[in-house]
Short mmCIF file of C-alpha atoms in Angstrom, two decimals:
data_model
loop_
_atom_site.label_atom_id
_atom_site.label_comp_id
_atom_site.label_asym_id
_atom_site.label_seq_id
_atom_site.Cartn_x
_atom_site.Cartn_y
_atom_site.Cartn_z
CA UNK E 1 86.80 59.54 65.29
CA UNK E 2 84.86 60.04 68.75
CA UNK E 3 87.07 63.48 69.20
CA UNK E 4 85.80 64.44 65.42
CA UNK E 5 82.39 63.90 66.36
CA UNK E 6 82.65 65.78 69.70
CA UNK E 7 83.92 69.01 67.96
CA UNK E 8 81.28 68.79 65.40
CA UNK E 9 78.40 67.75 68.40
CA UNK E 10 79.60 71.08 70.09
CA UNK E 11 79.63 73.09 67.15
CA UNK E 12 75.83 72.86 65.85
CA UNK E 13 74.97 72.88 69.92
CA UNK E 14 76.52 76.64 69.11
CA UNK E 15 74.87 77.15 66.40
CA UNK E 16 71.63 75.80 67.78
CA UNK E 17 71.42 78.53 70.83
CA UNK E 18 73.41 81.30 69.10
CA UNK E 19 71.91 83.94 71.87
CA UNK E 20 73.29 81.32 74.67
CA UNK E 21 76.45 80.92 73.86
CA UNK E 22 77.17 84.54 73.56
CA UNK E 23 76.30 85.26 76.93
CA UNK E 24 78.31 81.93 78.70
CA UNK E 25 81.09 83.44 76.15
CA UNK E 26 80.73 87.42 77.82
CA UNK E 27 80.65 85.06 81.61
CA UNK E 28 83.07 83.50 81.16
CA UNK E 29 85.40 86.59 79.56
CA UNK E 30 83.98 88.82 82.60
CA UNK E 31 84.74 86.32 85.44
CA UNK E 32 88.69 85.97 84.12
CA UNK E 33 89.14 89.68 83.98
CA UNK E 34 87.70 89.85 87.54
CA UNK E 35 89.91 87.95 88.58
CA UNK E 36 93.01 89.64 86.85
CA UNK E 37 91.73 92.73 88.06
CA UNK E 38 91.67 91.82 91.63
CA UNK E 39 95.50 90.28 91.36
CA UNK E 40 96.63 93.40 89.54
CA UNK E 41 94.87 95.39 92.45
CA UNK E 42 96.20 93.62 95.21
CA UNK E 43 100.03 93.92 93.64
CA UNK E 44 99.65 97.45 93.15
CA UNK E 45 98.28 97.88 96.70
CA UNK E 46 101.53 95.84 97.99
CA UNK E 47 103.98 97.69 96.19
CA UNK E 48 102.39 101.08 97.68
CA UNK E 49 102.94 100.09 101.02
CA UNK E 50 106.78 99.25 100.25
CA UNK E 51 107.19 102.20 98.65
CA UNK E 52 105.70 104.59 101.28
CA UNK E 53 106.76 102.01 104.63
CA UNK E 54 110.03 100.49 102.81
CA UNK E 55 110.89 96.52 102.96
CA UNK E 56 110.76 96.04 106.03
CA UNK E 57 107.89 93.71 106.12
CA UNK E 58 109.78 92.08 103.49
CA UNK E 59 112.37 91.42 105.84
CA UNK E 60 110.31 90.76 108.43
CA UNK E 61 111.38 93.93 110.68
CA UNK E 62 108.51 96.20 112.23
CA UNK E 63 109.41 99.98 113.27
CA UNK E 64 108.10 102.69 115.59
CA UNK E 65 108.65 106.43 116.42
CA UNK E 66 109.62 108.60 119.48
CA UNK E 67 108.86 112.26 118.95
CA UNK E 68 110.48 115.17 120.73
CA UNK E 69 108.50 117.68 121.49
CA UNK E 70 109.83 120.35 123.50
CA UNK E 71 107.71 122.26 126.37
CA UNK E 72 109.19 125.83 125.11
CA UNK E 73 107.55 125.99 121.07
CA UNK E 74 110.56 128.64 120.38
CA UNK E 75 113.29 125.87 121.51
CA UNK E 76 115.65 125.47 119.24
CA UNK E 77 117.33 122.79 121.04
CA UNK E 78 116.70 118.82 119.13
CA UNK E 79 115.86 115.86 121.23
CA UNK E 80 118.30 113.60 119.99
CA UNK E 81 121.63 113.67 119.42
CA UNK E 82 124.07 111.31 118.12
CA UNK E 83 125.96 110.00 121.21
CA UNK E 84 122.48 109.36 122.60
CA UNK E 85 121.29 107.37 119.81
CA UNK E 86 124.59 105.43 119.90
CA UNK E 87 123.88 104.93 124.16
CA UNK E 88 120.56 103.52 123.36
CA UNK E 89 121.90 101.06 120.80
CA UNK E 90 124.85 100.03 123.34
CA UNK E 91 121.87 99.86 126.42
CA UNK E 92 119.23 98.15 124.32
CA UNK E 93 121.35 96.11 121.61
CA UNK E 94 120.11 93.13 122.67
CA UNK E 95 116.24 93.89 122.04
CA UNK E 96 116.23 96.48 119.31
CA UNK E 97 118.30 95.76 115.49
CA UNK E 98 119.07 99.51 115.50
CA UNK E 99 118.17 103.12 116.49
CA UNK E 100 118.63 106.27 114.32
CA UNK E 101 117.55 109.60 114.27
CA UNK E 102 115.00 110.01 111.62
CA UNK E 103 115.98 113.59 109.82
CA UNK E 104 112.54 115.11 109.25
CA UNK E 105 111.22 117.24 105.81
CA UNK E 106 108.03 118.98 106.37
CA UNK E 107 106.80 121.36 108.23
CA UNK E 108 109.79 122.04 110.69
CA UNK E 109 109.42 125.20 113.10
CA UNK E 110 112.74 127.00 113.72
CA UNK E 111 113.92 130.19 113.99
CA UNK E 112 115.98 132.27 110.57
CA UNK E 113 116.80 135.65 110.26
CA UNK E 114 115.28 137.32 107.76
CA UNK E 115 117.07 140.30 106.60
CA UNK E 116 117.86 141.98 110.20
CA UNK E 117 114.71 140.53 111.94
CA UNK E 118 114.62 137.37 113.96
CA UNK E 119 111.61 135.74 113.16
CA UNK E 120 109.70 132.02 113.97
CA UNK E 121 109.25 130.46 110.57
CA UNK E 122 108.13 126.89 109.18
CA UNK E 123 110.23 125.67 106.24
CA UNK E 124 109.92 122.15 104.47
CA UNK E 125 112.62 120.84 102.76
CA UNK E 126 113.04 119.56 99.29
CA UNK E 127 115.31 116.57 97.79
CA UNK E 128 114.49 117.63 93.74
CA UNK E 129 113.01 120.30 91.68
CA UNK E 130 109.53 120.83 92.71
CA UNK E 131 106.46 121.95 89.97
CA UNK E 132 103.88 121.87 93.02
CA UNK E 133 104.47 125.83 93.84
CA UNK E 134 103.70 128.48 91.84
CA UNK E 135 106.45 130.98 91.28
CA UNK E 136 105.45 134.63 91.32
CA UNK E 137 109.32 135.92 91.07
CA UNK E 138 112.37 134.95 90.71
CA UNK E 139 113.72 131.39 89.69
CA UNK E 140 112.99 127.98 90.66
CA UNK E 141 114.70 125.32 92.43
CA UNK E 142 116.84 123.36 89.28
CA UNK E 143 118.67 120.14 89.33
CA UNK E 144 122.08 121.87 89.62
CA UNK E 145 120.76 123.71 92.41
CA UNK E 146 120.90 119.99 94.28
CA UNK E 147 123.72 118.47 92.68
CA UNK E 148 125.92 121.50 93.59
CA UNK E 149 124.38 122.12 97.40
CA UNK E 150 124.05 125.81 96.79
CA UNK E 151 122.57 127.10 99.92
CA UNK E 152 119.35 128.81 98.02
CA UNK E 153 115.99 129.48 99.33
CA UNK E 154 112.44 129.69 97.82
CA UNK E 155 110.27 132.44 100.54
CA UNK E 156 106.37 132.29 100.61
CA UNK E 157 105.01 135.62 99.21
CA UNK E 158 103.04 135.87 102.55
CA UNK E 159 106.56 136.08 104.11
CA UNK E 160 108.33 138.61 101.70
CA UNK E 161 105.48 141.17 101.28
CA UNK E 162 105.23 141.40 104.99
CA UNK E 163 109.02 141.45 105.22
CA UNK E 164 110.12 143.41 102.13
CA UNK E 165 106.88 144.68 101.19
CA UNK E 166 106.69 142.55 97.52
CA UNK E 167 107.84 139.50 95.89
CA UNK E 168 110.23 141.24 93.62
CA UNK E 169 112.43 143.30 96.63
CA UNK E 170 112.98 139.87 98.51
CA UNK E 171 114.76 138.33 95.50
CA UNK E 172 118.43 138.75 96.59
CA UNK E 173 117.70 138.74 100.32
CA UNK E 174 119.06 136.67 102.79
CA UNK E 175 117.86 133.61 105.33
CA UNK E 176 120.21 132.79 108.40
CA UNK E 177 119.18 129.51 109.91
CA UNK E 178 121.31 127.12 112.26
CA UNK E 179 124.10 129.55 110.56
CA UNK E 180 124.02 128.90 107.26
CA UNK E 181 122.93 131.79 105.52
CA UNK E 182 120.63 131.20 102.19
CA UNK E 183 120.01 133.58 99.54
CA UNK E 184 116.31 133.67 98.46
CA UNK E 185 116.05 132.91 94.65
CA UNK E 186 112.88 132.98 93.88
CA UNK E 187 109.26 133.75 95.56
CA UNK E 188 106.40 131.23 95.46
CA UNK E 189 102.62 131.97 95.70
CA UNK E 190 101.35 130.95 99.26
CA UNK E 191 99.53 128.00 100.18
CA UNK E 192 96.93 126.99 102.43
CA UNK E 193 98.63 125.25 105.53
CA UNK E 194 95.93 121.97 105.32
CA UNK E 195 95.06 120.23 102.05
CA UNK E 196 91.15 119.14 101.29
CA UNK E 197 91.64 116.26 103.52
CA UNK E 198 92.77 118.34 106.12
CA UNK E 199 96.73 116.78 106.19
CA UNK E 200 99.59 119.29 106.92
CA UNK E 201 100.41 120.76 103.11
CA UNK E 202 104.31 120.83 102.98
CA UNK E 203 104.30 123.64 100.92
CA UNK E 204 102.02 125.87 102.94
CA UNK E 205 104.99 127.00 104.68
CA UNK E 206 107.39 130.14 105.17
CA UNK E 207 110.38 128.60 102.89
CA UNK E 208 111.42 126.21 101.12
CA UNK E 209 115.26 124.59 101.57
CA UNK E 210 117.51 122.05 99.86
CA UNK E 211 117.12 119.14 102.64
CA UNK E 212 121.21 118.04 101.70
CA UNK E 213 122.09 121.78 102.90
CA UNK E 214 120.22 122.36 105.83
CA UNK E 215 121.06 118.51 107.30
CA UNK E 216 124.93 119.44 107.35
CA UNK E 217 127.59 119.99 110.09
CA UNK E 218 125.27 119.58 113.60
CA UNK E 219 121.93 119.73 112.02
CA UNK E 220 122.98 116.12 110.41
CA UNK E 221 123.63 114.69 113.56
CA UNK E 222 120.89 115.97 115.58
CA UNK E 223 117.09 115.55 115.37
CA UNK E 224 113.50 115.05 117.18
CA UNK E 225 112.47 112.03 115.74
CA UNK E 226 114.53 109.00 116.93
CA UNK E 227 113.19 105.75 115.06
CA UNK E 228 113.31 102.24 116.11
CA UNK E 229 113.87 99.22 113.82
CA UNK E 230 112.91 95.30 115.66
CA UNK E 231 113.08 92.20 114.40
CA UNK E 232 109.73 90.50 113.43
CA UNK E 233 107.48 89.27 116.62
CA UNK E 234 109.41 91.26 119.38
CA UNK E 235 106.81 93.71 121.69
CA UNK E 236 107.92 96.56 119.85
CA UNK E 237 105.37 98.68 121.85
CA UNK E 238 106.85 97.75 125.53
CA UNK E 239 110.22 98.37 124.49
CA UNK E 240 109.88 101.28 122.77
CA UNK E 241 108.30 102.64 126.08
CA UNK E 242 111.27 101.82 127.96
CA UNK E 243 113.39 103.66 125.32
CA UNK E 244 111.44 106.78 125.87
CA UNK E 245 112.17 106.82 129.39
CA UNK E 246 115.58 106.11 129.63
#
């Protein structure tokens, strides 16, 4: 009976300050969506950093970089090679989990020739069909494209009106680089090189590539960027120093 009369004490309390309960109603409703909010942001925010950095804080690895950049800009020569990378791990097994050359995507400098002319060019290269450039001849890259490894090429109309004169007399053409020779399939309206933010644009470049084609033969094995995987609370830093100058 004292449970009866509680609900029915609480009740005309509700009743009695309508205008009251309302608003400790709206609190309380406000204060537990804050709250979901806030874990809903926080797992979103985690899961974007394992998407863009990968597990290994999961796994309770840390990473760095070394970067090859040669004095000459027109070198065409990479920094690392294979039988170095597999020196370092022999030298340094002991203090680093592994070392492997990193096989970069955008914004690469190389040299191609372009019809009979040898020219410097910066290419980015693509894993899947790509909507983010505008196509102003020709066809785009398709899924087959990929799944095939044709060795196709999309050129920057900045590139083929200076080269060919207009979009529409490059389409056919060919692109020699690291001697695999790409035919170009389609012509793409150019981009600025820097985005709003002022980051690199991958698409403001001279072509785009199919990355499973161009890393093939050497060009898999080779690379600038060598990266570094530790194991959780090792002075990545220090080490990594000592890897650069050996």
């Amino acid at each position: 009976m004292q449970t009866v009369e509680l609900i029915k004490s609480a009740i005309q309390s509700l009743k009695a300050n309508k205008k009251r309960s309302f608003l400790t109603i709206i609190g309380i409703m406000i204060g537990i969506a804050a709250v979901i909010a806030i874990l809903g942001i926080g797992d979103g925010i985690t899961k974007t950093m394992y998407d863009k950095f990968g597990n290994n804080a999961k796994q309770g690895q840390q990473t760095t970089e070394i970067v090859y950049n040669p004095d000459n800009v027109n070198s065409t020569v990479n920094g690392f090679t294979q039988e170095q990378v597999a020196d370092i791990n022999t030298q340094f097994g002991g203090e680093i989990k592994k070392a492997e050359i990193e096989q970069e995507s955008d914004n690469l400098s190389t040299h191609a020739d372009i019809g009979n002319a040898a020219k410097s060019v910066t290419l980015s290269l693509l894993k899947k069909p790509t909507h983010t450039v505008k196509l102003v001849a020709g066809h785009n890259f398709s899924k087959r494209t990929f799944e095939l490894g044709d060795a196709n090429v999309l050129m920057s109309e900045k590139v083929a009106k200076r080269q060919y004169g207009s979009a529409q007399n490059a389409l056919g053409t060919t692109v020699t680089i690291n001697d695999v020779t790409y035919k170009v399939m389609g012509v793409y309206r150019t981009q600025a090189q820097f985005t709003d933010d002022g980051n690199q644009n991958s698409y403001g470049v001279d072509l785009l590539l199919p990355k499973k084609v161009y890393y093939q033969g050497d060009s898999a094995k080779e690379g600038n960027t060598l990266k570094l995987t530790f194991s959780q609370g090792v002075n990545a830093s220090a080490i990594s120093r000592r890897v650069a100058k050996y």
